[in-house]
């Protein structure tokens, strides 16, 4: 059964990596073929006893292999079928970007934004071409300080909205997969005509979400601006959005983030306590014991308590996984079956993927199953072996070792102090903070919340002190998948008993994983990546030993920007610990929005900018103006600024002056890259007059001003004559970038147009050898998935 569950899971995982959904007929034929082989394997034939025994043994092995293959096909086919069903609920193409009037219900806890609110919305009547579940944002009007009306769970509203199909950045990273798993098949925003209506009926989950909202409001009212109130809210109702990013950073650096995300450990704790309490009471009433065994009462109490907590937590995807695992264990206990922990884990894996085939796309799926598997491995299938502090230490070390390859693969980091941090955090959160928070939700006693906050504050002193220890947080570039898989096998080998052959070899594989060198271009070559940051610009240029960032992308509100959301995670995955240079082409927010985050997170050797953009980097004294004629050489690659000339001041009365944008030329024997910033036609003419057409010839151009009609003049296009032009633009941006005339102008001279909104981050590789030339690819082309654009 365990092998069959793993084979089924492998089929599900393989399907989620497909660029297109398979043909149903081919999957059906594969399944029928395995079933036919199974039937043939069960056909009996006569013969001598010895020969019959050998044939029977061979057939038994053959049936086992056929069963494994059939389980794999069933997993693959089930995931494909579920994907077909979900993708069928899509936004019709002609409804994208137009006004639609919808009536429906707010289906979850709304999320407060800097300029409005975001919530899930379920239309209460089928609207042809509109999906059944939407993610809507409601922003305050431009120029107004008045927030939108309060939106409550379960309320019925009528809106005029504009919708679009799911879309996210690809650098890599896949927001569209996150939306697909949560069945959110369109996103959009409220335009006008908002009207609160009388609810036609009360749906079961609406009542649950109203209760959760009431708990959140009470906690907020009692704790006010208490710094750790968001943690208490997260532990009770699963809403983590009130936890500041600085606290999340401390959790990640110390490996205790799992404690504030309701998961298997929290559900199991509540279920275990309920089972023990009800079991203890039941034992003291003999007439009840005669009617129903204690173990059955404990199983039922555990399921009821776990389900109640899961509902209070909002039944999110991780909570659903934990609840399914609890049900599997409870059924085994109720039926009085002695079932091995590994079988329980296999059944839970099968059940989770049946309910949610997209669960394997989440990091939490792998970490939760990996942690449970590690606990079972360390205890050797003996639950009573977990008693005592030595066993607790052994289990914690085992989990840390088992999750090492996964953490490196998924996050390119490793909290080395995780066992130390969890030694205090686990008992404090499980036995003090969480019970106080849950009691405070059930009882109108404010002192319980204050006590819970005091205990949380004590925990955070410990966590933040450990998080401040820089060597305790290991960072490295993303290793290849094959090495990560090999390291997982090595972990299993390293955890075998002492004296087992090959343990040292296993440790050597883990050392290779942690020492994996970041890939870099060879001397004389360089790689440029135009990141997918939305309507903005951020370009990374990498040589053999130097890294330069040209612009830092736009802001995404008051508390987020492209620097923290896109650029820094991307650089970490590449193993870039510092930058040799950052160019801020000019001071428009879509080019400098992430500058402060990058300056605070990485050492930057040198800054260049034009005009007022210098102050955005922090210390303006350390910023050098970009001036035409300035040039340098890194690892055999030539860098030169072509614009501005450093003499003409910004025209009076103009808030922005795109024509003073820094323009950078990067060249090696294989080709030339031209980064135009936001320069427009006047700046282009000035460059042509100053340098001549020959100096602007290029192989790859990052278009000026995102391909607007005011840039990419015919004269510049004829001078550059590139093989490719890259437009960094936002999906369905309101400016219409890149403009169709500009697109056609570049195409007319033989350049291939690339755009980040539909193709993701675009990469151009300039080889060190002139004969090898330049090659281009894009993230969505390199890693296509069947849900992209659906």
mmCIF file with all atom_site columns, N, CA, C and O in Angstrom, residues 628 642-643 645 679-696 713 715-716 719:
data_model
loop_
_atom_site.group_PDB
_atom_site.id
_atom_site.type_symbol
_atom_site.label_atom_id
_atom_site.label_alt_id
_atom_site.label_comp_id
_atom_site.label_asym_id
_atom_site.label_entity_id
_atom_site.label_seq_id
_atom_site.pdbx_PDB_ins_code
_atom_site.Cartn_x
_atom_site.Cartn_y
_atom_site.Cartn_z
_atom_site.occupancy
_atom_site.B_iso_or_equiv
_atom_site.pdbx_formal_charge
_atom_site.auth_seq_id
_atom_site.auth_comp_id
_atom_site.auth_asym_id
_atom_site.auth_atom_id
_atom_site.pdbx_PDB_model_num
ATOM 1   N N  . UNK A 1 628 ? 27.407 60.717 -20.037 1.00 0.00 ? 628 UNK A N  1
ATOM 2   C CA . UNK A 1 628 ? 27.853 60.189 -21.316 1.00 0.00 ? 628 UNK A CA 1
ATOM 3   C C  . UNK A 1 628 ? 29.377 60.223 -21.414 1.00 0.00 ? 628 UNK A C  1
ATOM 4   O O  . UNK A 1 628 ? 30.005 61.223 -21.074 1.00 0.00 ? 628 UNK A O  1
ATOM 5   N N  . UNK A 1 642 ? 25.860 56.260 -22.392 1.00 0.00 ? 642 UNK A N  1
ATOM 6   C CA . UNK A 1 642 ? 25.690 57.044 -23.614 1.00 0.00 ? 642 UNK A CA 1
ATOM 7   C C  . UNK A 1 642 ? 24.852 58.294 -23.398 1.00 0.00 ? 642 UNK A C  1
ATOM 8   O O  . UNK A 1 642 ? 24.792 59.162 -24.274 1.00 0.00 ? 642 UNK A O  1
ATOM 9   N N  . UNK A 1 643 ? 24.203 58.371 -22.215 1.00 0.00 ? 643 UNK A N  1
ATOM 10  C CA . UNK A 1 643 ? 23.290 59.483 -21.956 1.00 0.00 ? 643 UNK A CA 1
ATOM 11  C C  . UNK A 1 643 ? 23.027 59.543 -20.457 1.00 0.00 ? 643 UNK A C  1
ATOM 12  O O  . UNK A 1 643 ? 23.079 58.497 -19.790 1.00 0.00 ? 643 UNK A O  1
ATOM 13  N N  . UNK A 1 645 ? 24.208 63.883 -21.124 1.00 0.00 ? 645 UNK A N  1
ATOM 14  C CA . UNK A 1 645 ? 25.532 64.490 -21.321 1.00 0.00 ? 645 UNK A CA 1
ATOM 15  C C  . UNK A 1 645 ? 26.033 65.206 -20.086 1.00 0.00 ? 645 UNK A C  1
ATOM 16  O O  . UNK A 1 645 ? 27.170 65.671 -20.053 1.00 0.00 ? 645 UNK A O  1
ATOM 17  N N  . UNK A 1 679 ? 14.145 56.849 -21.711 1.00 0.00 ? 679 UNK A N  1
ATOM 18  C CA . UNK A 1 679 ? 14.479 57.904 -22.663 1.00 0.00 ? 679 UNK A CA 1
ATOM 19  C C  . UNK A 1 679 ? 13.451 57.918 -23.800 1.00 0.00 ? 679 UNK A C  1
ATOM 20  O O  . UNK A 1 679 ? 12.963 56.884 -24.242 1.00 0.00 ? 679 UNK A O  1
ATOM 21  N N  . UNK A 1 680 ? 13.093 59.135 -24.232 1.00 0.00 ? 680 UNK A N  1
ATOM 22  C CA . UNK A 1 680 ? 12.106 59.298 -25.289 1.00 0.00 ? 680 UNK A CA 1
ATOM 23  C C  . UNK A 1 680 ? 12.765 59.889 -26.529 1.00 0.00 ? 680 UNK A C  1
ATOM 24  O O  . UNK A 1 680 ? 13.995 59.973 -26.603 1.00 0.00 ? 680 UNK A O  1
ATOM 25  N N  . UNK A 1 681 ? 11.961 60.297 -27.488 1.00 0.00 ? 681 UNK A N  1
ATOM 26  C CA . UNK A 1 681 ? 12.490 60.646 -28.812 1.00 0.00 ? 681 UNK A CA 1
ATOM 27  C C  . UNK A 1 681 ? 13.511 61.782 -28.756 1.00 0.00 ? 681 UNK A C  1
ATOM 28  O O  . UNK A 1 681 ? 14.510 61.762 -29.489 1.00 0.00 ? 681 UNK A O  1
ATOM 29  N N  . UNK A 1 682 ? 13.285 62.792 -27.889 1.00 0.00 ? 682 UNK A N  1
ATOM 30  C CA . UNK A 1 682 ? 14.250 63.891 -27.822 1.00 0.00 ? 682 UNK A CA 1
ATOM 31  C C  . UNK A 1 682 ? 15.608 63.399 -27.331 1.00 0.00 ? 682 UNK A C  1
ATOM 32  O O  . UNK A 1 682 ? 16.659 63.792 -27.854 1.00 0.00 ? 682 UNK A O  1
ATOM 33  N N  . UNK A 1 683 ? 15.608 62.563 -26.310 1.00 0.00 ? 683 UNK A N  1
ATOM 34  C CA . UNK A 1 683 ? 16.862 61.997 -25.830 1.00 0.00 ? 683 UNK A CA 1
ATOM 35  C C  . UNK A 1 683 ? 17.514 61.097 -26.857 1.00 0.00 ? 683 UNK A C  1
ATOM 36  O O  . UNK A 1 683 ? 18.755 61.052 -26.978 1.00 0.00 ? 683 UNK A O  1
ATOM 37  N N  . UNK A 1 684 ? 16.702 60.369 -27.605 1.00 0.00 ? 684 UNK A N  1
ATOM 38  C CA . UNK A 1 684 ? 17.253 59.513 -28.661 1.00 0.00 ? 684 UNK A CA 1
ATOM 39  C C  . UNK A 1 684 ? 17.951 60.348 -29.730 1.00 0.00 ? 684 UNK A C  1
ATOM 40  O O  . UNK A 1 684 ? 19.050 60.000 -30.194 1.00 0.00 ? 684 UNK A O  1
ATOM 41  N N  . UNK A 1 685 ? 17.314 61.450 -30.114 1.00 0.00 ? 685 UNK A N  1
ATOM 42  C CA . UNK A 1 685 ? 17.940 62.322 -31.118 1.00 0.00 ? 685 UNK A CA 1
ATOM 43  C C  . UNK A 1 685 ? 19.247 62.908 -30.589 1.00 0.00 ? 685 UNK A C  1
ATOM 44  O O  . UNK A 1 685 ? 20.223 63.039 -31.338 1.00 0.00 ? 685 UNK A O  1
ATOM 45  N N  . UNK A 1 686 ? 19.278 63.263 -29.291 1.00 0.00 ? 686 UNK A N  1
ATOM 46  C CA . UNK A 1 686 ? 20.505 63.812 -28.715 1.00 0.00 ? 686 UNK A CA 1
ATOM 47  C C  . UNK A 1 686 ? 21.621 62.766 -28.742 1.00 0.00 ? 686 UNK A C  1
ATOM 48  O O  . UNK A 1 686 ? 22.780 63.093 -29.036 1.00 0.00 ? 686 UNK A O  1
ATOM 49  N N  . UNK A 1 687 ? 21.302 61.520 -28.442 1.00 0.00 ? 687 UNK A N  1
ATOM 50  C CA . UNK A 1 687 ? 22.330 60.472 -28.486 1.00 0.00 ? 687 UNK A CA 1
ATOM 51  C C  . UNK A 1 687 ? 22.834 60.250 -29.899 1.00 0.00 ? 687 UNK A C  1
ATOM 52  O O  . UNK A 1 687 ? 24.048 60.075 -30.122 1.00 0.00 ? 687 UNK A O  1
ATOM 53  N N  . UNK A 1 688 ? 21.934 60.234 -30.858 1.00 0.00 ? 688 UNK A N  1
ATOM 54  C CA . UNK A 1 688 ? 22.352 60.046 -32.246 1.00 0.00 ? 688 UNK A CA 1
ATOM 55  C C  . UNK A 1 688 ? 23.256 61.185 -32.706 1.00 0.00 ? 688 UNK A C  1
ATOM 56  O O  . UNK A 1 688 ? 24.256 60.949 -33.404 1.00 0.00 ? 688 UNK A O  1
ATOM 57  N N  . UNK A 1 689 ? 22.922 62.394 -32.312 1.00 0.00 ? 689 UNK A N  1
ATOM 58  C CA . UNK A 1 689 ? 23.756 63.542 -32.700 1.00 0.00 ? 689 UNK A CA 1
ATOM 59  C C  . UNK A 1 689 ? 25.114 63.489 -32.024 1.00 0.00 ? 689 UNK A C  1
ATOM 60  O O  . UNK A 1 689 ? 26.138 63.880 -32.614 1.00 0.00 ? 689 UNK A O  1
ATOM 61  N N  . UNK A 1 690 ? 25.144 63.004 -30.778 1.00 0.00 ? 690 UNK A N  1
ATOM 62  C CA . UNK A 1 690 ? 26.387 62.997 -30.004 1.00 0.00 ? 690 UNK A CA 1
ATOM 63  C C  . UNK A 1 690 ? 27.305 61.856 -30.420 1.00 0.00 ? 690 UNK A C  1
ATOM 64  O O  . UNK A 1 690 ? 28.523 62.025 -30.522 1.00 0.00 ? 690 UNK A O  1
ATOM 65  N N  . UNK A 1 691 ? 26.750 60.670 -30.654 1.00 0.00 ? 691 UNK A N  1
ATOM 66  C CA . UNK A 1 691 ? 27.585 59.479 -30.861 1.00 0.00 ? 691 UNK A CA 1
ATOM 67  C C  . UNK A 1 691 ? 27.543 58.947 -32.287 1.00 0.00 ? 691 UNK A C  1
ATOM 68  O O  . UNK A 1 691 ? 28.437 58.177 -32.675 1.00 0.00 ? 691 UNK A O  1
ATOM 69  N N  . UNK A 1 692 ? 26.520 59.279 -33.060 1.00 0.00 ? 692 UNK A N  1
ATOM 70  C CA . UNK A 1 692 ? 26.394 58.720 -34.389 1.00 0.00 ? 692 UNK A CA 1
ATOM 71  C C  . UNK A 1 692 ? 25.692 57.377 -34.359 1.00 0.00 ? 692 UNK A C  1
ATOM 72  O O  . UNK A 1 692 ? 25.588 56.714 -33.323 1.00 0.00 ? 692 UNK A O  1
ATOM 73  N N  . UNK A 1 693 ? 25.210 56.939 -35.521 1.00 0.00 ? 693 UNK A N  1
ATOM 74  C CA . UNK A 1 693 ? 24.437 55.700 -35.590 1.00 0.00 ? 693 UNK A CA 1
ATOM 75  C C  . UNK A 1 693 ? 25.264 54.473 -35.231 1.00 0.00 ? 693 UNK A C  1
ATOM 76  O O  . UNK A 1 693 ? 24.763 53.540 -34.606 1.00 0.00 ? 693 UNK A O  1
ATOM 77  N N  . UNK A 1 694 ? 26.520 54.441 -35.608 1.00 0.00 ? 694 UNK A N  1
ATOM 78  C CA . UNK A 1 694 ? 27.347 53.245 -35.395 1.00 0.00 ? 694 UNK A CA 1
ATOM 79  C C  . UNK A 1 694 ? 27.476 52.914 -33.912 1.00 0.00 ? 694 UNK A C  1
ATOM 80  O O  . UNK A 1 694 ? 27.501 51.735 -33.525 1.00 0.00 ? 694 UNK A O  1
ATOM 81  N N  . UNK A 1 695 ? 27.559 53.939 -33.057 1.00 0.00 ? 695 UNK A N  1
ATOM 82  C CA . UNK A 1 695 ? 27.744 53.704 -31.623 1.00 0.00 ? 695 UNK A CA 1
ATOM 83  C C  . UNK A 1 695 ? 26.493 53.129 -30.977 1.00 0.00 ? 695 UNK A C  1
ATOM 84  O O  . UNK A 1 695 ? 26.569 52.542 -29.893 1.00 0.00 ? 695 UNK A O  1
ATOM 85  N N  . UNK A 1 696 ? 25.330 53.276 -31.622 1.00 0.00 ? 696 UNK A N  1
ATOM 86  C CA . UNK A 1 696 ? 24.085 52.778 -31.040 1.00 0.00 ? 696 UNK A CA 1
ATOM 87  C C  . UNK A 1 696 ? 23.671 51.423 -31.599 1.00 0.00 ? 696 UNK A C  1
ATOM 88  O O  . UNK A 1 696 ? 22.641 50.874 -31.192 1.00 0.00 ? 696 UNK A O  1
ATOM 89  N N  . UNK A 1 713 ? 11.903 55.886 -31.622 1.00 0.00 ? 713 UNK A N  1
ATOM 90  C CA . UNK A 1 713 ? 11.688 56.601 -32.875 1.00 0.00 ? 713 UNK A CA 1
ATOM 91  C C  . UNK A 1 713 ? 12.270 55.816 -34.044 1.00 0.00 ? 713 UNK A C  1
ATOM 92  O O  . UNK A 1 713 ? 13.123 54.939 -33.871 1.00 0.00 ? 713 UNK A O  1
ATOM 93  N N  . UNK A 1 715 ? 14.316 56.749 -36.230 1.00 0.00 ? 715 UNK A N  1
ATOM 94  C CA . UNK A 1 715 ? 15.756 56.971 -36.361 1.00 0.00 ? 715 UNK A CA 1
ATOM 95  C C  . UNK A 1 715 ? 16.543 56.054 -35.429 1.00 0.00 ? 715 UNK A C  1
ATOM 96  O O  . UNK A 1 715 ? 17.564 55.477 -35.820 1.00 0.00 ? 715 UNK A O  1
ATOM 97  N N  . UNK A 1 716 ? 16.082 55.897 -34.185 1.00 0.00 ? 716 UNK A N  1
ATOM 98  C CA . UNK A 1 716 ? 16.782 55.018 -33.238 1.00 0.00 ? 716 UNK A CA 1
ATOM 99  C C  . UNK A 1 716 ? 16.676 53.560 -33.686 1.00 0.00 ? 716 UNK A C  1
ATOM 100 O O  . UNK A 1 716 ? 17.667 52.819 -33.642 1.00 0.00 ? 716 UNK A O  1
ATOM 101 N N  . UNK A 1 719 ? 19.009 52.868 -36.400 1.00 0.00 ? 719 UNK A N  1
ATOM 102 C CA . UNK A 1 719 ? 20.411 52.920 -35.978 1.00 0.00 ? 719 UNK A CA 1
ATOM 103 C C  . UNK A 1 719 ? 20.813 51.655 -35.225 1.00 0.00 ? 719 UNK A C  1
ATOM 104 O O  . UNK A 1 719 ? 21.930 51.157 -35.383 1.00 0.00 ? 719 UNK A O  1
#
